[in-house]
Short mmCIF file of C-alpha atoms and ligand atoms in Angstrom, two decimals:
data_model
loop_
_atom_site.label_atom_id
_atom_site.label_comp_id
_atom_site.label_asym_id
_atom_site.label_seq_id
_atom_site.Cartn_x
_atom_site.Cartn_y
_atom_site.Cartn_z
CA MET A 4 -22.14 -10.93 -2.53
CA PHE A 5 -25.46 -9.39 -3.60
CA ILE A 6 -25.17 -5.63 -3.86
CA GLY A 7 -28.95 -5.10 -3.57
CA ASP A 8 -29.12 -6.22 0.04
CA THR A 9 -28.58 -4.15 3.15
CA ILE A 10 -25.54 -4.70 5.31
CA ALA A 11 -24.65 -3.70 8.86
CA ALA A 12 -21.51 -3.76 10.97
CA ILE A 13 -19.81 -2.16 13.93
CA SER A 14 -17.40 0.35 12.37
CA THR A 15 -15.45 1.29 15.50
CA ALA A 16 -12.82 -1.01 16.98
CA ARG A 17 -13.95 -3.85 19.22
CA GLY A 18 -13.58 -3.06 22.91
CA LYS A 19 -15.01 -0.80 25.58
CA GLY A 20 -15.11 2.88 24.62
CA GLY A 21 -17.03 6.09 25.21
CA VAL A 22 -19.04 5.74 22.02
CA ALA A 23 -19.31 3.23 19.20
CA LEU A 24 -20.50 3.59 15.62
CA LEU A 25 -22.55 1.11 13.63
CA ARG A 26 -23.21 1.46 9.95
CA ILE A 27 -26.16 0.20 7.95
CA SER A 28 -25.99 0.51 4.15
CA GLY A 29 -28.27 -0.58 1.35
CA PRO A 30 -31.74 0.06 -0.05
CA ASP A 31 -33.49 -0.86 3.23
CA ALA A 32 -31.07 0.96 5.54
CA ILE A 33 -33.62 3.54 6.71
CA SER A 34 -36.53 1.12 7.19
CA ILE A 35 -34.26 -1.34 9.03
CA CYS A 36 -32.94 1.42 11.26
CA GLN A 37 -36.47 2.56 12.05
CA LYS A 38 -37.05 -0.78 13.79
CA VAL A 39 -33.97 -0.28 15.94
CA PHE A 40 -33.99 3.46 16.46
CA SER A 41 -36.79 5.81 17.41
CA PRO A 42 -36.27 9.62 17.39
CA LYS A 43 -37.19 11.29 20.71
CA SER A 44 -39.04 13.95 18.73
CA GLY A 45 -41.72 11.43 17.81
CA LYS A 46 -41.04 12.00 14.11
CA LYS A 47 -39.99 9.14 11.86
CA LEU A 48 -36.37 8.80 10.82
CA SER A 49 -37.39 8.99 7.17
CA GLU A 50 -38.88 12.45 7.74
CA TYR A 51 -35.50 13.99 8.52
CA ALA A 52 -33.24 15.63 5.98
CA SER A 53 -30.15 13.74 4.91
CA ARG A 54 -27.03 14.27 7.03
CA THR A 55 -28.93 15.33 10.14
CA ALA A 56 -27.92 13.83 13.48
CA ILE A 57 -31.07 12.77 15.34
CA PHE A 58 -31.25 11.94 19.04
CA GLY A 59 -33.34 8.91 19.93
CA SER A 60 -33.83 5.57 21.69
CA ILE A 61 -32.20 2.35 20.58
CA TYR A 62 -34.13 -0.91 20.83
CA ALA A 63 -33.08 -4.54 20.65
CA PRO A 64 -34.93 -7.85 20.97
CA ASP A 65 -34.43 -9.93 24.14
CA ASP A 66 -34.27 -13.75 24.36
CA ARG A 67 -38.06 -13.98 23.93
CA GLY A 68 -37.96 -11.69 20.92
CA GLU A 69 -39.45 -8.68 22.71
CA TRP A 70 -37.95 -5.35 21.69
CA ASN A 71 -36.82 -3.19 24.61
CA GLU A 72 -35.06 0.12 24.85
CA ILE A 73 -31.37 -0.53 25.66
CA ASP A 74 -29.65 2.79 25.00
CA ASN A 75 -29.94 6.37 23.77
CA GLY A 76 -27.89 7.66 20.91
CA LEU A 77 -27.69 9.44 17.60
CA ALA A 78 -28.66 8.31 14.15
CA THR A 79 -27.47 10.09 11.02
CA VAL A 80 -29.13 9.35 7.71
CA PHE A 81 -27.16 9.73 4.47
CA SER A 82 -29.51 9.43 1.51
CA ALA A 83 -28.19 7.85 -1.70
CA PRO A 84 -26.10 8.79 -3.55
CA ALA A 85 -24.60 11.30 -1.10
CA SER A 86 -23.11 8.72 1.26
CA PHE A 87 -19.79 6.92 1.63
CA THR A 88 -21.11 3.82 -0.14
CA GLY A 89 -23.37 5.67 -2.56
CA GLU A 90 -26.34 3.82 -1.05
CA ASP A 91 -28.83 4.87 1.61
CA THR A 92 -26.82 4.66 4.80
CA VAL A 93 -27.57 5.20 8.47
CA GLU A 94 -24.91 5.55 11.12
CA ILE A 95 -25.96 4.79 14.66
CA CYS A 96 -23.82 6.20 17.42
CA CYS A 97 -24.43 4.45 20.75
CA HIS A 98 -22.48 4.09 23.98
CA GLY A 99 -19.37 1.98 23.52
CA GLY A 100 -19.98 -1.06 25.72
CA ILE A 101 -18.84 -4.34 24.19
CA LEU A 102 -22.12 -6.22 24.85
CA LEU A 103 -24.19 -3.11 24.12
CA THR A 104 -22.61 -2.55 20.70
CA GLN A 105 -22.93 -6.20 19.79
CA THR A 106 -26.59 -6.14 20.90
CA VAL A 107 -27.34 -3.13 18.67
CA LEU A 108 -25.73 -4.97 15.74
CA THR A 109 -27.79 -8.09 16.52
CA ALA A 110 -30.88 -5.86 16.53
CA CYS A 111 -29.99 -4.51 13.07
CA LEU A 112 -29.59 -8.07 11.81
CA ALA A 113 -32.89 -9.09 13.41
CA ALA A 114 -34.48 -6.11 11.64
CA GLY A 115 -33.36 -7.43 8.25
CA ALA A 116 -29.75 -6.44 7.64
CA ARG A 117 -26.99 -8.88 6.76
CA ALA A 118 -23.66 -8.83 8.61
CA ALA A 119 -21.16 -7.01 6.39
CA GLU A 120 -18.03 -8.78 5.23
CA ALA A 121 -14.54 -7.31 5.66
CA GLY A 122 -14.19 -4.16 3.57
CA GLU A 123 -17.71 -4.44 2.19
CA PHE A 124 -18.70 -0.80 2.75
CA THR A 125 -15.61 0.38 0.84
CA ARG A 126 -16.14 -2.27 -1.81
CA ARG A 127 -19.67 -0.92 -2.34
CA ALA A 128 -18.29 2.61 -2.53
CA PHE A 129 -15.93 1.35 -5.27
CA LEU A 130 -18.63 -0.59 -7.13
CA ASN A 131 -20.99 2.41 -6.96
CA GLY A 132 -18.33 4.66 -8.46
CA LYS A 133 -17.78 6.68 -5.29
CA MET A 134 -14.06 5.99 -5.38
CA GLY A 135 -11.51 4.40 -7.66
CA LEU A 136 -9.47 1.36 -6.74
CA SER A 137 -6.30 3.30 -5.99
CA ALA A 138 -8.26 5.64 -3.71
CA ALA A 139 -9.72 2.58 -1.94
CA GLU A 140 -6.21 1.18 -1.55
CA ALA A 141 -5.09 4.53 -0.14
CA LEU A 142 -7.95 4.35 2.36
CA GLY A 143 -6.74 0.89 3.41
CA ASP A 144 -3.22 2.28 3.77
CA LEU A 145 -4.58 5.13 5.90
CA LEU A 146 -6.07 2.62 8.34
CA GLU A 147 -2.82 0.64 8.45
CA ALA A 148 -0.47 3.64 8.62
CA GLN A 149 2.21 3.40 11.28
CA THR A 150 4.27 6.44 10.39
CA ARG A 151 3.38 10.08 9.84
CA GLU A 152 4.83 9.86 6.33
CA GLN A 153 2.53 6.94 5.52
CA LEU A 154 -0.43 8.94 6.83
CA THR A 155 0.34 11.91 4.60
CA LEU A 156 0.79 9.76 1.52
CA ALA A 157 -2.28 7.62 2.18
CA HIS A 158 -4.51 10.60 2.90
CA ALA A 159 -3.35 12.29 -0.30
CA GLY A 160 -4.23 9.18 -2.32
CA THR A 161 -7.80 8.98 -1.01
CA ASP A 162 -8.80 11.98 -3.13
CA GLY A 163 -8.53 9.89 -6.31
CA ARG A 164 -5.51 11.62 -7.83
CA VAL A 165 -4.17 8.40 -9.39
CA GLU A 166 -7.55 7.88 -11.02
CA ARG A 167 -7.56 11.43 -12.40
CA LYS A 168 -4.13 10.99 -13.99
CA CYS A 169 -5.27 7.65 -15.42
CA ARG A 170 -8.36 9.24 -16.94
CA GLU A 171 -6.27 11.89 -18.72
CA ILE A 172 -4.04 9.21 -20.23
CA TYR A 173 -6.98 6.98 -21.06
CA ASP A 174 -8.84 9.79 -22.83
CA SER A 175 -5.78 10.71 -24.84
CA LEU A 176 -5.31 7.07 -25.95
CA CYS A 177 -9.00 6.88 -26.74
CA ALA A 178 -8.66 9.86 -29.09
CA VAL A 179 -5.74 8.15 -30.86
CA LEU A 180 -7.69 4.93 -31.17
CA SER A 181 -10.80 6.57 -32.60
CA SER A 182 -8.67 8.39 -35.16
CA VAL A 183 -7.06 5.11 -36.17
CA TYR A 184 -10.45 3.49 -36.56
CA ALA A 185 -11.71 6.44 -38.60
CA LYS A 186 -8.74 5.99 -40.96
CA ILE A 187 -9.47 2.27 -41.28
CA ASP A 188 -13.22 2.56 -41.72
CA TYR A 189 -13.24 5.57 -44.05
CA PRO A 190 -9.83 5.53 -45.76
CA ASP A 191 -10.88 7.95 -48.48
CA GLU A 192 -12.44 10.52 -46.23
CA ASP A 193 -10.65 12.77 -43.83
CA LEU A 194 -12.66 11.89 -40.74
CA ALA A 195 -9.83 11.17 -38.32
CA GLU A 196 -9.43 13.77 -35.61
CA MET A 197 -5.67 13.37 -35.59
CA SER A 198 -2.98 13.27 -38.21
CA ARG A 199 -0.30 10.59 -37.95
CA GLU A 200 2.04 13.18 -36.39
CA GLU A 201 -0.58 14.17 -33.85
CA MET A 202 -1.06 10.53 -32.94
CA GLN A 203 2.67 10.17 -32.45
CA ASP A 204 2.69 13.27 -30.25
CA ALA A 205 -0.23 11.97 -28.20
CA LEU A 206 1.49 8.62 -27.67
CA GLU A 207 4.74 10.35 -26.72
CA ASP A 208 2.84 12.51 -24.26
CA SER A 209 1.18 9.43 -22.70
CA ILE A 210 4.56 7.72 -22.41
CA LYS A 211 5.97 10.74 -20.57
CA ARG A 212 3.02 10.87 -18.21
CA ILE A 213 3.28 7.18 -17.35
CA GLU A 214 7.05 7.36 -16.94
CA LYS A 215 6.56 10.28 -14.58
CA LEU A 216 4.08 8.21 -12.58
CA LEU A 217 6.42 5.21 -12.54
CA ASP A 218 9.24 7.43 -11.30
CA THR A 219 7.21 8.07 -8.14
CA TYR A 220 6.94 4.40 -7.28
CA ARG A 221 10.36 4.00 -5.67
CA THR A 222 9.50 6.72 -3.17
CA GLY A 223 5.86 5.66 -2.74
CA HIS A 224 6.86 2.03 -2.23
CA ALA A 225 9.61 2.98 0.25
CA ILE A 226 7.09 4.89 2.34
CA ALA A 227 3.90 2.87 1.95
CA GLU A 228 4.85 -0.76 1.38
CA GLY A 229 8.28 -0.62 2.97
CA ILE A 230 11.66 -1.59 1.54
CA PRO A 231 12.52 -5.29 1.92
CA THR A 232 15.79 -4.93 3.80
CA VAL A 233 18.31 -7.53 4.87
CA ILE A 234 20.93 -7.08 7.52
CA CYS A 235 23.82 -9.40 6.82
CA GLY A 236 27.41 -9.89 7.90
CA LYS A 237 29.73 -12.21 9.76
CA PRO A 238 28.76 -13.49 13.20
CA ASN A 239 29.31 -11.04 16.03
CA VAL A 240 29.71 -7.90 13.95
CA GLY A 241 26.58 -6.41 15.54
CA LYS A 242 23.73 -7.33 13.16
CA SER A 243 21.23 -8.01 15.94
CA SER A 244 22.35 -4.89 17.77
CA LEU A 245 21.70 -2.84 14.62
CA TYR A 246 18.32 -4.55 14.12
CA ASN A 247 17.29 -3.68 17.69
CA CYS A 248 18.65 -0.19 17.29
CA ILE A 249 16.53 0.45 14.19
CA ILE A 250 13.32 -1.01 15.55
CA GLY A 251 13.89 0.68 18.88
CA ARG A 252 13.64 -2.29 21.20
CA ASP A 253 15.29 -5.61 21.98
CA ALA A 254 13.62 -8.01 19.55
CA ALA A 255 16.73 -9.90 18.47
CA ILE A 256 18.96 -11.68 20.97
CA VAL A 257 22.33 -10.02 21.31
CA THR A 258 25.20 -12.16 22.66
CA ASP A 259 28.83 -12.62 21.87
CA VAL A 260 28.23 -16.32 21.18
CA GLU A 261 28.52 -16.93 17.45
CA GLY A 262 25.43 -18.18 15.63
CA THR A 263 22.93 -16.82 18.18
CA THR A 264 20.52 -15.68 15.48
CA ARG A 265 19.31 -18.88 13.91
CA ASP A 266 16.14 -17.82 12.15
CA VAL A 267 15.12 -14.86 10.04
CA LEU A 268 13.31 -12.24 12.09
CA CYS A 269 11.18 -9.71 10.26
CA GLU A 270 9.71 -6.50 11.50
CA VAL A 271 8.36 -3.30 10.00
CA ALA A 272 10.18 -0.23 11.24
CA ALA A 273 10.30 3.44 10.36
CA LEU A 274 13.73 4.81 9.53
CA GLY A 275 13.42 8.54 8.96
CA ARG A 276 10.83 9.01 6.22
CA VAL A 277 11.03 5.48 4.87
CA THR A 278 9.62 2.22 6.13
CA LEU A 279 11.82 -0.84 6.30
CA ARG A 280 10.60 -4.42 6.18
CA LEU A 281 13.61 -5.51 8.08
CA PHE A 282 15.00 -9.03 8.12
CA ASP A 283 17.64 -9.92 10.66
CA THR A 284 19.30 -13.05 9.43
CA ALA A 285 21.67 -15.68 10.58
CA GLY A 286 25.04 -14.78 9.05
CA LEU A 287 25.86 -16.26 5.67
CA HIS A 288 28.66 -18.46 6.92
CA GLU A 289 29.37 -22.16 6.46
CA THR A 290 28.08 -24.35 9.28
CA GLU A 291 27.44 -28.00 10.12
CA ASP A 292 24.64 -27.13 12.55
CA VAL A 293 21.37 -28.34 10.93
CA VAL A 294 19.13 -25.68 12.50
CA GLU A 295 21.57 -22.93 11.70
CA LYS A 296 21.78 -24.20 8.11
CA ILE A 297 18.01 -23.74 7.66
CA GLY A 298 18.33 -20.21 9.01
CA ILE A 299 21.12 -19.52 6.54
CA ASP A 300 19.06 -20.85 3.60
CA ARG A 301 16.23 -18.53 4.60
CA ALA A 302 18.68 -15.69 4.87
CA ARG A 303 19.84 -16.35 1.29
CA LYS A 304 16.22 -16.20 0.08
CA ALA A 305 15.59 -12.94 1.97
CA LEU A 306 18.80 -11.59 0.44
CA GLU A 307 17.62 -12.42 -3.08
CA ASP A 308 14.37 -10.49 -2.54
CA ALA A 309 15.99 -7.56 -0.74
CA GLU A 310 15.94 -4.05 -2.19
CA LEU A 311 18.22 -2.74 0.53
CA ILE A 312 21.13 -4.67 2.02
CA LEU A 313 22.80 -3.45 5.17
CA ALA A 314 26.15 -5.23 5.14
CA VAL A 315 27.47 -4.95 8.68
CA PHE A 316 31.16 -5.05 9.53
CA ASP A 317 33.04 -4.83 12.80
CA GLY A 318 35.00 -1.71 11.96
CA SER A 319 37.18 -2.01 15.07
CA THR A 320 39.06 -5.00 13.63
CA ALA A 321 40.90 -5.21 10.35
CA PRO A 322 38.80 -6.69 7.52
CA ASP A 323 39.66 -10.33 6.89
CA GLU A 324 39.08 -12.69 3.96
CA GLU A 325 35.47 -13.29 4.99
CA ASP A 326 34.80 -9.54 4.99
CA ARG A 327 36.43 -9.23 1.58
CA ALA A 328 34.34 -12.11 0.20
CA LEU A 329 31.17 -10.51 1.59
CA ALA A 330 32.04 -7.11 0.12
CA GLU A 331 32.70 -8.67 -3.27
CA SER A 332 29.57 -10.83 -3.21
CA PHE A 333 27.27 -7.86 -3.93
CA SER A 334 28.72 -6.95 -7.30
CA GLY A 335 25.80 -8.32 -9.37
CA THR A 336 22.94 -7.31 -7.11
CA ASP A 337 20.22 -4.82 -8.08
CA ALA A 338 19.67 -3.96 -4.42
CA THR A 339 21.07 -0.83 -2.84
CA VAL A 340 23.94 -1.99 -0.63
CA ILE A 341 25.12 0.06 2.33
CA ALA A 342 28.24 -0.93 4.27
CA VAL A 343 27.49 -0.36 7.94
CA ILE A 344 30.85 0.05 9.68
CA ASN A 345 29.86 -0.82 13.22
CA LYS A 346 31.54 -0.50 16.62
CA SER A 347 32.70 3.06 16.00
CA ASP A 348 32.95 3.47 19.79
CA LEU A 349 36.00 1.18 19.67
CA GLY A 350 37.65 3.15 16.87
CA ILE A 351 37.57 2.29 13.17
CA VAL A 352 40.50 0.74 11.32
CA GLN A 353 41.01 0.58 7.55
CA GLU A 354 37.98 2.69 6.62
CA GLU A 355 39.30 2.85 3.06
CA PHE A 356 38.52 -0.86 2.65
CA TYR A 357 34.81 -0.03 2.86
CA THR A 358 34.85 3.13 0.78
CA SER A 359 36.72 1.31 -1.98
CA HIS A 360 34.25 -1.59 -2.06
CA PHE A 361 30.93 0.20 -1.48
CA ALA A 362 29.18 3.18 -3.06
CA HIS A 363 27.47 3.85 0.27
CA THR A 364 29.02 3.56 3.72
CA VAL A 365 27.99 4.69 7.16
CA THR A 366 29.88 4.52 10.43
CA LEU A 367 27.97 3.92 13.63
CA SER A 368 27.82 2.25 17.00
CA ALA A 369 24.79 0.00 17.21
CA LYS A 370 25.56 -0.71 20.84
CA GLU A 371 25.49 2.92 21.87
CA GLY A 372 22.90 3.93 19.28
CA ARG A 373 25.22 6.57 17.82
CA GLY A 374 25.23 7.34 14.11
CA THR A 375 21.81 5.94 13.22
CA GLU A 376 20.70 9.41 11.99
CA SER A 377 23.42 9.16 9.31
CA LEU A 378 22.06 5.77 8.33
CA SER A 379 18.50 7.08 8.00
CA ALA A 380 19.66 10.14 6.03
CA LEU A 381 21.60 7.84 3.68
CA VAL A 382 18.69 5.43 3.18
CA GLU A 383 16.33 8.38 2.54
CA SER A 384 18.69 9.81 -0.04
CA CYS A 385 18.81 6.43 -1.81
CA PHE A 386 15.06 5.84 -1.86
CA ILE A 387 13.23 9.15 -1.53
CA ASN A 388 13.06 11.51 -4.46
CA GLY A 389 13.46 14.83 -2.67
CA GLU A 390 11.69 16.68 -5.45
CA LEU A 391 8.52 14.70 -4.92
CA ASP A 392 5.89 16.32 -2.73
CA THR A 393 4.02 13.38 -1.21
CA LYS A 394 1.23 15.68 -0.06
CA ASN A 395 0.46 17.22 -3.43
CA ASP A 396 1.91 15.00 -6.15
CA THR A 397 0.39 11.84 -7.56
CA VAL A 398 2.41 8.93 -6.23
CA LEU A 399 2.15 5.23 -7.01
CA THR A 400 2.37 3.31 -3.78
CA ASN A 401 1.98 -0.37 -4.50
CA ALA A 402 3.18 -3.15 -6.77
CA ARG A 403 -0.25 -3.59 -8.40
CA GLN A 404 -0.26 -0.01 -9.61
CA LYS A 405 3.33 -0.25 -10.80
CA GLY A 406 2.62 -3.48 -12.70
CA ALA A 407 -0.40 -1.97 -14.49
CA ALA A 408 1.51 1.23 -15.32
CA LEU A 409 4.40 -0.81 -16.75
CA SER A 410 2.03 -2.87 -18.93
CA ALA A 411 0.46 0.34 -20.23
CA LEU A 412 3.88 1.81 -20.95
CA GLU A 413 5.07 -1.24 -22.87
CA ALA A 414 1.88 -1.34 -24.96
CA ILE A 415 2.09 2.37 -25.85
CA LYS A 416 5.75 1.97 -26.80
CA ARG A 417 4.80 -0.88 -29.14
CA ALA A 418 2.10 1.30 -30.71
CA GLN A 419 4.59 4.13 -31.07
CA GLU A 420 7.17 1.88 -32.72
CA GLY A 421 4.51 0.70 -35.17
CA LEU A 422 3.76 4.28 -36.17
CA ASP A 423 7.45 5.22 -36.30
CA TYR A 424 8.25 2.37 -38.68
CA GLY A 425 5.39 3.49 -40.90
CA LEU A 426 3.44 0.29 -40.36
CA PRO A 427 -0.26 0.46 -41.26
CA VAL A 428 -2.11 2.40 -38.57
CA GLU A 429 -4.43 -0.49 -37.78
CA LEU A 430 -1.50 -2.40 -36.31
CA CYS A 431 -1.31 0.18 -33.58
CA CYS A 432 -4.97 -0.42 -32.59
CA SER A 433 -4.44 -3.55 -30.55
CA ASP A 434 -1.49 -2.00 -28.70
CA CYS A 435 -3.53 1.12 -27.94
CA GLU A 436 -6.36 -1.05 -26.68
CA ALA A 437 -3.95 -3.07 -24.52
CA ALA A 438 -2.60 0.18 -23.07
CA MET A 439 -6.13 1.45 -22.32
CA GLN A 440 -6.96 -1.86 -20.67
CA ALA A 441 -3.87 -1.58 -18.45
CA ILE A 442 -4.75 2.01 -17.53
CA ALA A 443 -8.29 0.90 -16.69
CA GLU A 444 -6.80 -1.78 -14.47
CA LEU A 445 -4.63 0.79 -12.78
CA ASP A 446 -7.57 3.00 -11.83
CA GLY A 447 -9.83 0.03 -11.22
CA ARG A 448 -12.41 0.47 -13.95
CA ALA A 449 -11.48 -2.84 -15.54
CA VAL A 450 -9.90 -4.93 -12.88
CA SER A 451 -10.52 -8.61 -12.26
CA GLU A 452 -12.90 -9.73 -9.54
CA ASP A 453 -10.05 -11.67 -7.89
CA ILE A 454 -7.91 -8.57 -7.51
CA VAL A 455 -10.82 -6.55 -6.13
CA SER A 456 -11.63 -9.31 -3.62
CA HIS A 457 -8.00 -9.55 -2.62
CA ILE A 458 -7.74 -5.80 -1.99
CA PHE A 459 -10.92 -5.53 0.07
CA SER A 460 -10.26 -8.68 2.07
CA HIS A 461 -7.46 -6.77 3.79
CA PHE A 462 -9.89 -4.24 5.20
CA CYS A 463 -11.52 -4.78 8.58
CA VAL A 464 -15.23 -5.51 9.02
CA GLY A 465 -17.14 -2.24 9.28
CA LYS A 466 -14.93 -0.35 6.79
P1 GDP B 517 25.53 -10.44 15.49
O1 GDP B 517 26.04 -11.81 15.80
O2 GDP B 517 26.19 -9.91 14.25
O3 GDP B 517 24.06 -10.34 15.46
O4 GDP B 517 26.10 -9.50 16.66
P2 GDP B 517 25.38 -9.00 17.99
O5 GDP B 517 24.49 -7.85 17.74
O6 GDP B 517 24.81 -10.19 18.70
O7 GDP B 517 26.63 -8.44 18.76
C1 GDP B 517 27.78 -9.24 19.03
C2 GDP B 517 28.58 -8.60 20.14
O8 GDP B 517 29.08 -7.33 19.70
C3 GDP B 517 27.76 -8.30 21.40
O9 GDP B 517 28.57 -8.53 22.53
C4 GDP B 517 27.43 -6.84 21.27
O10 GDP B 517 27.22 -6.20 22.50
C5 GDP B 517 28.68 -6.31 20.60
N1 GDP B 517 28.40 -5.11 19.81
C6 GDP B 517 27.44 -4.92 18.86
N2 GDP B 517 27.49 -3.67 18.38
C7 GDP B 517 28.50 -3.04 19.02
C8 GDP B 517 29.03 -1.70 18.98
O11 GDP B 517 28.57 -0.82 18.24
N3 GDP B 517 30.08 -1.44 19.80
C9 GDP B 517 30.61 -2.38 20.65
N4 GDP B 517 31.62 -2.00 21.40
N5 GDP B 517 30.12 -3.61 20.72
C10 GDP B 517 29.08 -3.96 19.93
#
């Protein structure tokens, strides 16, 4: 990708609509647009003030290369750096016909623009310093949002709040580092800004700030990325019924024939404020059926990766050995396990079996859809920190951010230990630098090209 060229794309969704929007961005955006768009006023596009919507004619070349008027519309010029990308940008608003929009784009390309790649406008905004990486990720989340909670969280993140917190921590570490260097370079002079105690305080303060950020991840992840969730249990206890109940439609086959669910289904579903990445699995029972065996192996893998396990039981019958074995199988897991005591419409027997084996239980009828509110309230209480205000607080929402924050935390703790043990101050330099590097990765100032490409490849063309 060459940042000095000018790119164009259709920014609205493909398909027939009232209007469509095309974006041109780069150093030649205005001159390219002038070939495609002519203001009705007779003035040139370049004569208008930035951010003015101008009515005019839109032209495109035909098969013989002759440019003809094909539509009327609006063009809005955004002069650099006051644009989304930070470059000269023109947005053309034309009527939303499928062929028409494509023809206007072809005209922009014929006039000298290059077709933009997926996410390239946002990538340019990031590279031109218009937004940090976490803000760009939040923008991607905003486009993908499927729940109101995701919308709120994603919109909040687009204002660059993660980046601001990172900068505070980075600056504080930078002050520690420069004091350490001053002590090393001029040991006999008192040039360091901070005493050893002040350095320790600054490191402690950074640790607290990062821990506070990390504490938000469980909630942010539960809303934005979704909790990997496995529904498991014996055959016929109502796993598929629960799955369908949560996602709100019949995706899994429900029968009273054992072993109906042979593969692992996965779907993203909202449950109250959280998002579940829900796996409905074949039960974890012994079988000679080859196909069913594959399903069960996949179920085991999904179970290993799960952060939430919904262990379903048929509460209308007394728990048997298989139920006991299942209940006891979760003892070593890090996942949150909820016993779902199903078939409440038939009456529940031996409820104490579940309460004695599980920290969390819920009684419901998947068939009648009764009791699912209790399930969502329980899951929320396990994953959402009620004190966190997702609209106003800074929240980490994805594994990349968490990983970088953890690396920063570990490095600062090493630096702190070095100071605590009275080791020479220079030993704390490399740890401070490692922490600053991790913080710079978190806000995107020093992130690898591969990660940047990976993030922007998930955007659509035109964004
Ligand atoms: P799975 O094998 O665990 O996935 O179980 P299914 O969801 O396929 O359900 C097995 C049988 O139990 C079906 O006949 C369902 O209609 C029935 N069933 C599931 N949930 C309930 C419930 O809450 N109440 C009653 N009465 N029957 C249920």
